[in-house]
Coordinates of C-alpha atoms (C1' of nucleotides) in Angstrom, one line a residue:
Chain A
M1 CA 58.0 -92.1 -33.8
A2 CA 57.6 -90.4 -30.5
A3 CA 61.0 -89.0 -31.0
D4 CA 59.9 -87.5 -34.3
V5 CA 56.9 -85.8 -32.6
L6 CA 59.2 -84.4 -29.9
D7 CA 61.8 -83.3 -32.4
E8 CA 59.1 -81.3 -34.1
V9 CA 58.1 -79.8 -30.8
F10 CA 61.7 -79.0 -29.9
E11 CA 62.3 -77.5 -33.3
R12 CA 59.3 -75.3 -33.1
V13 CA 60.3 -73.9 -29.7
I14 CA 63.9 -73.4 -30.6
S15 CA 63.2 -71.7 -33.9
S16 CA 60.2 -69.8 -32.8
R17 CA 58.8 -67.7 -35.5
I18 CA 57.0 -65.7 -32.8
F19 CA 59.2 -65.0 -29.9
R20 CA 62.8 -63.9 -29.7
N21 CA 62.8 -63.5 -25.9
R22 CA 59.6 -64.2 -24.1
D23 CA 60.9 -63.4 -20.7
I24 CA 60.8 -59.7 -21.6
L25 CA 57.0 -59.9 -21.3
S26 CA 57.0 -61.8 -18.0
P27 CA 55.4 -60.0 -15.0
D28 CA 58.7 -60.1 -13.1
Y29 CA 60.8 -58.5 -15.7
I30 CA 62.1 -55.0 -14.8
P31 CA 62.7 -53.1 -18.0
E32 CA 65.6 -50.7 -18.5
K33 CA 63.1 -48.1 -19.6
L34 CA 59.7 -47.2 -18.1
P35 CA 57.9 -45.1 -20.7
H36 CA 55.5 -42.4 -19.4
R37 CA 56.7 -42.7 -15.8
E38 CA 59.5 -40.2 -15.9
N39 CA 57.8 -37.9 -13.4
E40 CA 57.1 -40.7 -11.0
I41 CA 60.7 -42.0 -11.3
R42 CA 62.0 -38.6 -10.5
R43 CA 59.8 -38.1 -7.5
V44 CA 60.4 -41.5 -6.0
G45 CA 64.1 -41.2 -6.8
S46 CA 64.5 -37.8 -5.2
V47 CA 62.9 -39.1 -1.9
L48 CA 65.0 -42.2 -1.7
A49 CA 68.2 -40.6 -3.0
Q50 CA 68.6 -39.0 0.4
V51 CA 70.7 -42.0 1.4
L52 CA 73.4 -40.9 -1.0
R53 CA 73.9 -37.9 1.3
G54 CA 73.9 -40.1 4.3
S55 CA 70.5 -39.2 5.6
R56 CA 67.5 -41.4 6.2
P57 CA 64.9 -41.0 3.4
N58 CA 61.4 -40.1 4.5
N59 CA 58.9 -42.8 4.5
L60 CA 57.1 -42.9 1.2
F61 CA 53.5 -43.7 0.2
I62 CA 52.7 -44.6 -3.3
Y63 CA 49.2 -44.7 -4.7
G64 CA 47.9 -45.9 -8.0
L65 CA 45.6 -48.5 -9.5
T66 CA 47.0 -51.9 -10.4
G67 CA 49.3 -52.0 -13.4
T68 CA 50.3 -48.3 -13.2
G69 CA 53.9 -49.2 -12.7
K70 CA 54.2 -48.6 -9.0
T71 CA 56.1 -51.7 -8.3
A72 CA 58.2 -51.5 -11.4
V73 CA 59.2 -47.9 -10.7
T74 CA 60.0 -48.6 -7.1
L75 CA 62.1 -51.6 -7.8
Y76 CA 63.8 -49.8 -10.7
V77 CA 64.7 -46.9 -8.6
L78 CA 65.9 -49.1 -5.8
K79 CA 68.1 -51.2 -8.1
R80 CA 69.7 -48.1 -9.5
L81 CA 70.0 -46.5 -6.1
V82 CA 71.9 -49.6 -4.7
E83 CA 74.3 -49.5 -7.6
K84 CA 75.0 -45.8 -7.2
A85 CA 75.3 -46.2 -3.4
R86 CA 77.9 -48.9 -3.8
Q87 CA 80.0 -46.6 -6.0
L88 CA 79.8 -44.0 -3.3
G89 CA 80.5 -46.5 -0.5
V90 CA 77.1 -46.1 1.1
R91 CA 75.5 -49.2 2.5
V92 CA 72.0 -49.5 1.2
S93 CA 69.8 -52.5 1.0
Y94 CA 66.1 -53.1 0.5
V95 CA 63.5 -55.7 1.2
Y96 CA 60.5 -56.2 -1.0
V97 CA 57.4 -57.8 0.5
N98 CA 54.1 -58.2 -1.4
T99 CA 51.7 -58.2 1.5
R100 CA 49.0 -59.7 -0.7
Q101 CA 50.9 -62.9 -1.0
R102 CA 52.4 -62.5 2.4
D103 CA 49.3 -61.3 4.1
T104 CA 49.9 -61.7 7.9
P105 CA 52.1 -59.7 10.2
Y106 CA 54.1 -62.8 10.9
K107 CA 54.9 -63.5 7.3
V108 CA 55.8 -59.9 6.6
L109 CA 58.2 -59.7 9.6
A110 CA 59.6 -63.1 8.6
D111 CA 60.3 -61.9 5.1
I112 CA 61.9 -58.7 6.3
A113 CA 64.0 -60.8 8.6
S114 CA 65.2 -63.2 6.0
G115 CA 65.8 -60.2 3.7
V116 CA 68.4 -58.9 6.1
G117 CA 69.9 -62.4 6.4
L118 CA 68.1 -63.7 9.4
R119 CA 66.8 -67.2 9.4
V120 CA 63.3 -67.5 10.7
P121 CA 61.0 -70.5 10.8
F122 CA 57.9 -70.0 8.7
T123 CA 55.7 -70.8 11.7
G124 CA 55.9 -71.6 15.4
L125 CA 57.3 -68.4 16.8
S126 CA 55.2 -65.6 18.1
T127 CA 55.1 -62.5 16.0
A128 CA 56.6 -60.6 18.9
E129 CA 59.5 -63.0 19.0
V130 CA 60.2 -62.5 15.2
Y131 CA 60.0 -58.7 15.8
A132 CA 62.5 -58.9 18.7
R133 CA 64.9 -61.0 16.6
L134 CA 64.6 -58.6 13.7
V135 CA 65.3 -55.6 16.0
R136 CA 68.3 -57.5 17.4
A137 CA 69.7 -58.2 13.9
L138 CA 69.1 -54.6 12.8
S139 CA 70.9 -53.3 15.9
R140 CA 74.1 -54.9 14.7
D141 CA 73.6 -53.6 11.1
T142 CA 74.7 -50.3 9.7
G143 CA 73.8 -48.2 6.7
F144 CA 70.3 -47.9 5.3
L145 CA 67.4 -50.4 4.9
I146 CA 64.4 -49.6 2.8
I147 CA 61.4 -51.8 3.3
V148 CA 58.9 -52.0 0.5
L149 CA 55.4 -53.1 1.4
D150 CA 53.6 -53.7 -1.8
E151 CA 49.8 -53.9 -1.8
V152 CA 49.9 -52.9 1.8
D153 CA 46.1 -52.1 1.8
W154 CA 45.4 -55.8 1.7
L155 CA 47.4 -56.4 4.9
V156 CA 45.8 -53.5 6.7
R157 CA 42.3 -54.5 5.6
R158 CA 42.7 -58.0 6.9
R159 CA 45.0 -57.5 9.8
G160 CA 44.9 -53.9 10.9
D161 CA 47.7 -51.5 10.9
D162 CA 49.5 -52.7 14.0
I163 CA 52.6 -53.9 12.2
L164 CA 52.7 -50.8 10.2
Y165 CA 52.8 -48.9 13.4
K166 CA 55.6 -51.1 14.7
L167 CA 57.6 -50.9 11.6
T168 CA 57.4 -47.1 11.3
R169 CA 58.7 -46.9 14.9
I170 CA 61.4 -49.6 14.6
G171 CA 64.0 -46.8 14.3
Y172 CA 63.4 -45.8 17.9
E173 CA 64.2 -49.3 19.1
L174 CA 67.6 -49.3 17.4
P175 CA 70.8 -47.8 18.7
R176 CA 71.6 -44.4 17.1
D177 CA 74.5 -45.8 15.0
A178 CA 72.5 -48.8 13.7
V179 CA 70.7 -49.1 10.3
K180 CA 68.3 -46.3 9.4
V181 CA 65.0 -47.8 8.3
S182 CA 62.6 -46.3 5.7
I183 CA 59.3 -47.7 4.7
V184 CA 57.8 -47.5 1.2
G185 CA 54.1 -48.4 1.2
I186 CA 52.4 -49.2 -2.1
T187 CA 48.7 -49.3 -2.4
N188 CA 46.1 -49.7 -5.1
D189 CA 43.3 -48.3 -2.9
V190 CA 43.3 -44.5 -2.7
R191 CA 40.9 -44.5 0.2
F192 CA 43.3 -46.7 2.1
V193 CA 44.7 -43.9 4.3
E194 CA 41.3 -43.6 5.9
M195 CA 41.8 -47.1 7.5
L196 CA 45.0 -46.0 9.1
D197 CA 45.6 -44.8 12.6
A198 CA 46.5 -41.1 12.6
R199 CA 50.1 -41.8 13.8
V200 CA 50.7 -44.3 11.1
R201 CA 49.2 -42.1 8.5
S202 CA 51.4 -39.1 9.3
S203 CA 54.5 -41.3 9.7
L204 CA 54.1 -43.3 6.5
G205 CA 52.8 -40.4 4.5
E206 CA 55.9 -38.2 5.0
E207 CA 56.1 -38.3 1.2
E208 CA 53.4 -39.3 -1.3
V209 CA 53.5 -40.0 -5.0
V210 CA 50.4 -40.7 -7.0
F211 CA 50.6 -42.8 -10.2
P212 CA 47.9 -42.0 -12.7
P213 CA 46.7 -44.8 -14.9
Y214 CA 48.0 -45.2 -18.5
N215 CA 45.8 -44.3 -21.4
A216 CA 45.5 -46.5 -24.5
E217 CA 48.1 -44.5 -26.3
Q218 CA 50.7 -44.8 -23.5
L219 CA 50.0 -48.5 -23.2
R220 CA 50.7 -48.9 -26.9
D221 CA 54.1 -47.2 -26.4
I222 CA 54.9 -49.6 -23.5
L223 CA 53.8 -52.6 -25.4
W224 CA 55.8 -51.6 -28.5
D225 CA 58.8 -51.0 -26.3
R226 CA 58.8 -54.6 -25.0
A227 CA 57.4 -56.2 -28.1
R228 CA 60.3 -55.0 -30.2
E229 CA 62.7 -57.1 -28.1
A230 CA 60.4 -59.9 -27.2
F231 CA 59.1 -60.8 -30.6
Q232 CA 60.7 -61.7 -33.9
P233 CA 60.6 -58.9 -36.4
G234 CA 57.2 -58.8 -38.1
A235 CA 55.6 -61.3 -35.6
V236 CA 53.3 -58.6 -34.2
D237 CA 51.8 -55.6 -35.9
D238 CA 50.2 -52.4 -34.8
A239 CA 46.7 -53.8 -34.9
V240 CA 47.6 -56.5 -32.4
I241 CA 49.4 -54.0 -30.1
S242 CA 46.5 -51.5 -30.3
Y243 CA 44.0 -54.2 -29.5
C244 CA 45.9 -55.3 -26.4
A245 CA 46.2 -51.7 -25.4
A246 CA 42.5 -51.0 -25.9
L247 CA 41.4 -54.0 -23.9
A248 CA 43.8 -53.1 -21.0
A249 CA 42.8 -49.4 -21.2
R250 CA 39.2 -50.5 -20.6
E251 CA 40.5 -52.2 -17.4
H252 CA 41.6 -48.9 -16.0
G253 CA 44.9 -48.8 -17.9
D254 CA 46.5 -51.8 -16.4
A255 CA 49.9 -52.3 -18.1
R256 CA 50.4 -55.6 -16.4
R257 CA 47.3 -57.0 -18.0
A258 CA 48.3 -55.6 -21.3
L259 CA 51.7 -57.3 -21.2
D260 CA 50.2 -60.6 -20.0
L261 CA 47.7 -60.4 -22.8
L262 CA 50.4 -59.9 -25.4
R263 CA 52.6 -62.6 -24.0
V264 CA 49.8 -65.2 -23.9
A265 CA 48.6 -64.1 -27.4
G266 CA 52.1 -64.9 -28.5
E267 CA 52.0 -68.3 -26.8
V268 CA 48.7 -69.1 -28.4
A269 CA 50.0 -68.1 -31.9
E270 CA 53.1 -70.3 -31.3
R271 CA 51.0 -73.3 -30.2
E272 CA 48.9 -72.9 -33.4
N273 CA 52.1 -72.7 -35.4
A274 CA 50.9 -69.4 -36.8
P275 CA 53.4 -67.3 -38.7
R276 CA 52.5 -64.2 -36.6
V277 CA 50.2 -63.0 -33.8
T278 CA 46.7 -61.9 -34.9
V279 CA 43.9 -60.1 -33.1
E280 CA 42.1 -63.5 -32.9
H281 CA 45.0 -64.8 -30.8
V282 CA 44.6 -61.8 -28.5
K283 CA 40.9 -62.7 -28.1
K284 CA 41.8 -66.2 -27.2
A285 CA 44.5 -65.0 -24.8
W286 CA 42.0 -62.8 -23.1
S287 CA 39.6 -65.7 -22.4
Q288 CA 42.4 -68.0 -21.4
L289 CA 43.7 -65.5 -18.9
E290 CA 40.3 -65.1 -17.4
R291 CA 39.9 -68.9 -17.2
D292 CA 43.3 -69.3 -15.5
R293 CA 42.4 -66.7 -13.0
V294 CA 39.0 -68.2 -12.2
R295 CA 40.5 -71.7 -12.0
E296 CA 43.3 -70.5 -9.7
V297 CA 40.9 -68.7 -7.3
V298 CA 38.3 -71.5 -7.2
R299 CA 40.8 -74.2 -6.7
T300 CA 42.0 -72.7 -3.4
L301 CA 38.5 -72.0 -2.1
P302 CA 37.2 -73.9 0.9
L303 CA 34.3 -76.3 0.3
H304 CA 31.6 -74.0 1.6
A305 CA 32.8 -71.1 -0.4
R306 CA 32.5 -73.3 -3.5
L307 CA 29.0 -74.2 -2.5
V308 CA 28.1 -70.6 -2.1
L309 CA 29.5 -70.0 -5.6
A310 CA 27.4 -72.9 -6.9
A311 CA 24.4 -71.4 -5.3
A312 CA 25.1 -68.1 -6.9
L313 CA 25.4 -69.8 -10.3
L314 CA 22.1 -71.6 -9.9
A315 CA 20.4 -68.3 -8.8
T316 CA 21.6 -66.4 -11.8
R317 CA 19.9 -68.9 -14.1
L318 CA 16.7 -67.5 -12.8
Q319 CA 17.5 -63.8 -12.1
P320 CA 20.4 -61.4 -12.7
A321 CA 20.9 -60.7 -9.0
T322 CA 20.2 -62.4 -5.8
T323 CA 19.8 -61.1 -2.2
T324 CA 21.9 -62.5 0.6
G325 CA 18.8 -64.2 2.1
E326 CA 17.8 -65.9 -1.1
L327 CA 21.4 -67.0 -1.7
Y328 CA 21.6 -68.4 1.8
T329 CA 18.4 -70.4 1.3
I330 CA 19.8 -71.9 -1.9
Y331 CA 23.1 -72.6 -0.4
R332 CA 21.5 -74.4 2.6
R333 CA 19.6 -76.6 0.3
L334 CA 22.8 -77.5 -1.6
A335 CA 24.6 -78.2 1.6
R336 CA 21.8 -80.4 3.0
S337 CA 21.6 -82.4 -0.2
M338 CA 25.3 -83.1 0.1
G339 CA 24.7 -84.2 3.7
L340 CA 26.7 -81.3 5.1
E341 CA 26.0 -79.0 8.0
A342 CA 25.4 -75.5 6.6
V343 CA 27.5 -72.7 7.9
T344 CA 25.8 -69.6 9.4
Q345 CA 24.5 -66.8 7.3
R346 CA 27.1 -64.5 8.9
R347 CA 29.8 -66.8 7.5
V348 CA 28.2 -66.9 4.1
S349 CA 28.1 -63.1 4.2
D350 CA 31.9 -63.1 4.7
I351 CA 32.4 -65.6 2.0
V352 CA 30.4 -63.4 -0.4
S353 CA 32.6 -60.5 0.5
E354 CA 35.7 -62.5 -0.2
L355 CA 34.4 -63.7 -3.5
D356 CA 33.5 -60.1 -4.3
M357 CA 37.1 -58.9 -3.6
L358 CA 38.4 -61.7 -5.8
G359 CA 36.3 -60.5 -8.6
I360 CA 34.3 -63.7 -8.9
L361 CA 31.1 -62.3 -7.6
N362 CA 29.6 -58.8 -7.5
A363 CA 28.0 -57.7 -4.3
R364 CA 26.7 -54.2 -3.7
V365 CA 24.7 -53.1 -0.8
V366 CA 21.3 -51.8 -1.6
S367 CA 18.5 -50.5 0.6
R368 CA 15.0 -51.6 -0.4
G369 CA 13.3 -49.4 2.2
R370 CA 10.6 -51.3 4.0
Y371 CA 12.0 -54.5 2.6
G372 CA 15.3 -54.0 4.4
K373 CA 18.9 -53.6 3.5
T374 CA 20.8 -56.4 1.8
R375 CA 23.3 -57.0 -0.9
M376 CA 22.5 -57.7 -4.5
I377 CA 24.8 -60.5 -5.5
S378 CA 25.6 -61.5 -9.1
V379 CA 28.3 -63.5 -10.8
A380 CA 31.1 -61.3 -12.1
A381 CA 33.3 -64.0 -13.7
D382 CA 32.2 -65.7 -16.9
P383 CA 29.5 -68.2 -15.8
A384 CA 30.4 -70.9 -18.2
T385 CA 34.0 -70.8 -17.1
L386 CA 33.0 -70.8 -13.5
E387 CA 30.6 -73.8 -14.0
E388 CA 33.3 -75.7 -15.8
V389 CA 35.8 -75.2 -12.9
L390 CA 33.2 -76.0 -10.3
R391 CA 32.3 -79.2 -12.1
E392 CA 35.8 -80.5 -11.6
D393 CA 34.4 -81.5 -8.2
R394 CA 32.1 -84.5 -8.9
R395 CA 29.7 -83.7 -6.1
L396 CA 29.3 -80.1 -7.3
A397 CA 28.8 -81.3 -10.8
A398 CA 25.8 -83.3 -9.7
L399 CA 24.3 -80.3 -7.9
L400 CA 24.7 -78.1 -10.9
E401 CA 23.0 -80.7 -13.0
A402 CA 19.7 -80.3 -11.2
K403 CA 17.3 -78.1 -13.1
A404 CA 15.2 -77.0 -10.2
V405 CA 16.5 -74.5 -7.8
Chain B
dC1 C1' 8.1 -38.1 9.4
dA2 C1' 8.9 -42.0 12.3
dT3 C1' 9.1 -46.8 11.7
dC4 C1' 11.0 -51.1 10.8
dC5 C1' 12.8 -54.6 7.5
dA6 C1' 16.7 -57.5 6.3
dC7 C1' 20.3 -57.6 6.5
dA8 C1' 25.6 -55.3 6.9
dG9 C1' 29.5 -55.9 9.2
dG10 C1' 32.3 -55.4 13.8
dA11 C1' 34.0 -57.9 18.0
dA12 C1' 35.3 -61.8 20.5
dG13 C1' 36.4 -66.2 20.7
dG14 C1' 36.8 -71.4 19.8
dA15 C1' 38.3 -75.7 17.4
dC16 C1' 41.9 -77.6 15.0
dG17 C1' 46.0 -78.5 12.4
dG18 C1' 50.7 -77.2 11.6
dG19 C1' 54.5 -75.9 13.6
dG20 C1' 57.7 -74.0 16.9
dG21 C1' 61.3 -73.2 21.7
dT22 C1' 63.5 -75.4 25.5
Chain C
dA1 C1' 57.7 -84.1 26.2
dC2 C1' 55.7 -80.2 27.2
dC3 C1' 53.5 -75.9 26.4
dC4 C1' 53.1 -72.1 23.2
dC5 C1' 51.9 -69.6 18.9
dC6 C1' 49.7 -68.8 14.5
dG7 C1' 46.3 -69.0 10.6
dT8 C1' 42.0 -70.7 8.9
dC9 C1' 37.2 -71.4 9.3
dC10 C1' 33.7 -70.9 11.7
dT11 C1' 30.1 -69.3 15.6
dT12 C1' 27.7 -66.1 18.7
dC13 C1' 26.2 -61.8 19.8
dC14 C1' 25.9 -57.5 18.6
dT15 C1' 24.9 -52.6 16.9
dG16 C1' 24.0 -49.9 12.8
dT17 C1' 21.3 -48.3 8.7
dG18 C1' 18.8 -46.4 3.8
dG19 C1' 14.6 -45.6 2.5
dA20 C1' 9.5 -47.4 1.2
dT21 C1' 5.7 -47.6 3.8
dG22 C1' 2.0 -46.5 6.9

DNA sequence: CATCCACAGGAAGGACGGGGGT
DNA sequence: ACCCCCGTCCTTCCTGTGGATG
């Protein structure tokens, strides 16, 4: 009997009425065509193509909001460039590091090192030692190396621009006939340059390309482009695509979100054994994506951060926004009732900032004149989802049960 | 118009656990 | 075995500040 159930599942997956090739909608997929990014491809390409003439490309800075195709365009250009270079007998390689996931100087250097075939332990060495080894390895290398630092604003915000400075100067440490290194910095934050040391700024900003967000119409083109290959004929219609595009356009034209949305909508439809994807499926997908995101974030939060979150949740039951001081009072009460030593208000302030950056809380600084300067803190994520995730911890569930704040 | 609130947020550093090189 | 380094949380101490109030 169990076999019959499984057979049914297998059959459904194999002969999907929805998907033809789901991978085409995956976030890692680099498509052959990038609609509405022709100008950007041309600009990035003409900077990096200098290697084909045997000269080091200028360092390049790419700005644009999330999901505007910065990463896709960069990787697309590099992939094509490496192919072309090989035909011409030019040695070109590149290393891609997402500094949001690899958010310390050590990890970034270690990734670059392993990208050029150097084995580096993931901890234990000093950063200076990894740098020295990297320099040694590069000294023996020839050709061109392009280092892509994606979401580099995260790294700089948290760790400063020291490694950026070092990396932009790595060429001076190498023999003249060794590899020529170029840096491509990608950032979501336009004001990011202001955080940089003037020397880094001028070095990294030798060339700049700005990626404008997509509008709903462009998003539709992008979605259709992928949907045609990813879905079975007739499995999606224009209403579904337009709806995805509209939702994503509202989120500053984020194509990644749009594609995620479409993929998950397809998955929902498949699970329901529906003949095709509907707008309802997209709506479900939207909330599922949000839940996944919140769950993922909350799960990795340290205990006191979760307590702060619980405190914020309790506070919003009474009022839309809470000051830092009020939040701290509630938090302290929660901590004490759990028999925990409360962390300082300074620490809670940092936790709030982190939660704000993660999009779980909203915190904006306001001045209330005589009544001081503080932050008004509110819950940004869906409260019900948040509560559900927090309740996975039994002790927190008990705290959230309490009516009185 | 100066004052002064209630914090913001920078700087320095420490405890601790996970992991080196030699 | 020894000492070293890093990242994560956290503390302590600190200077800075927008604008209602007196």
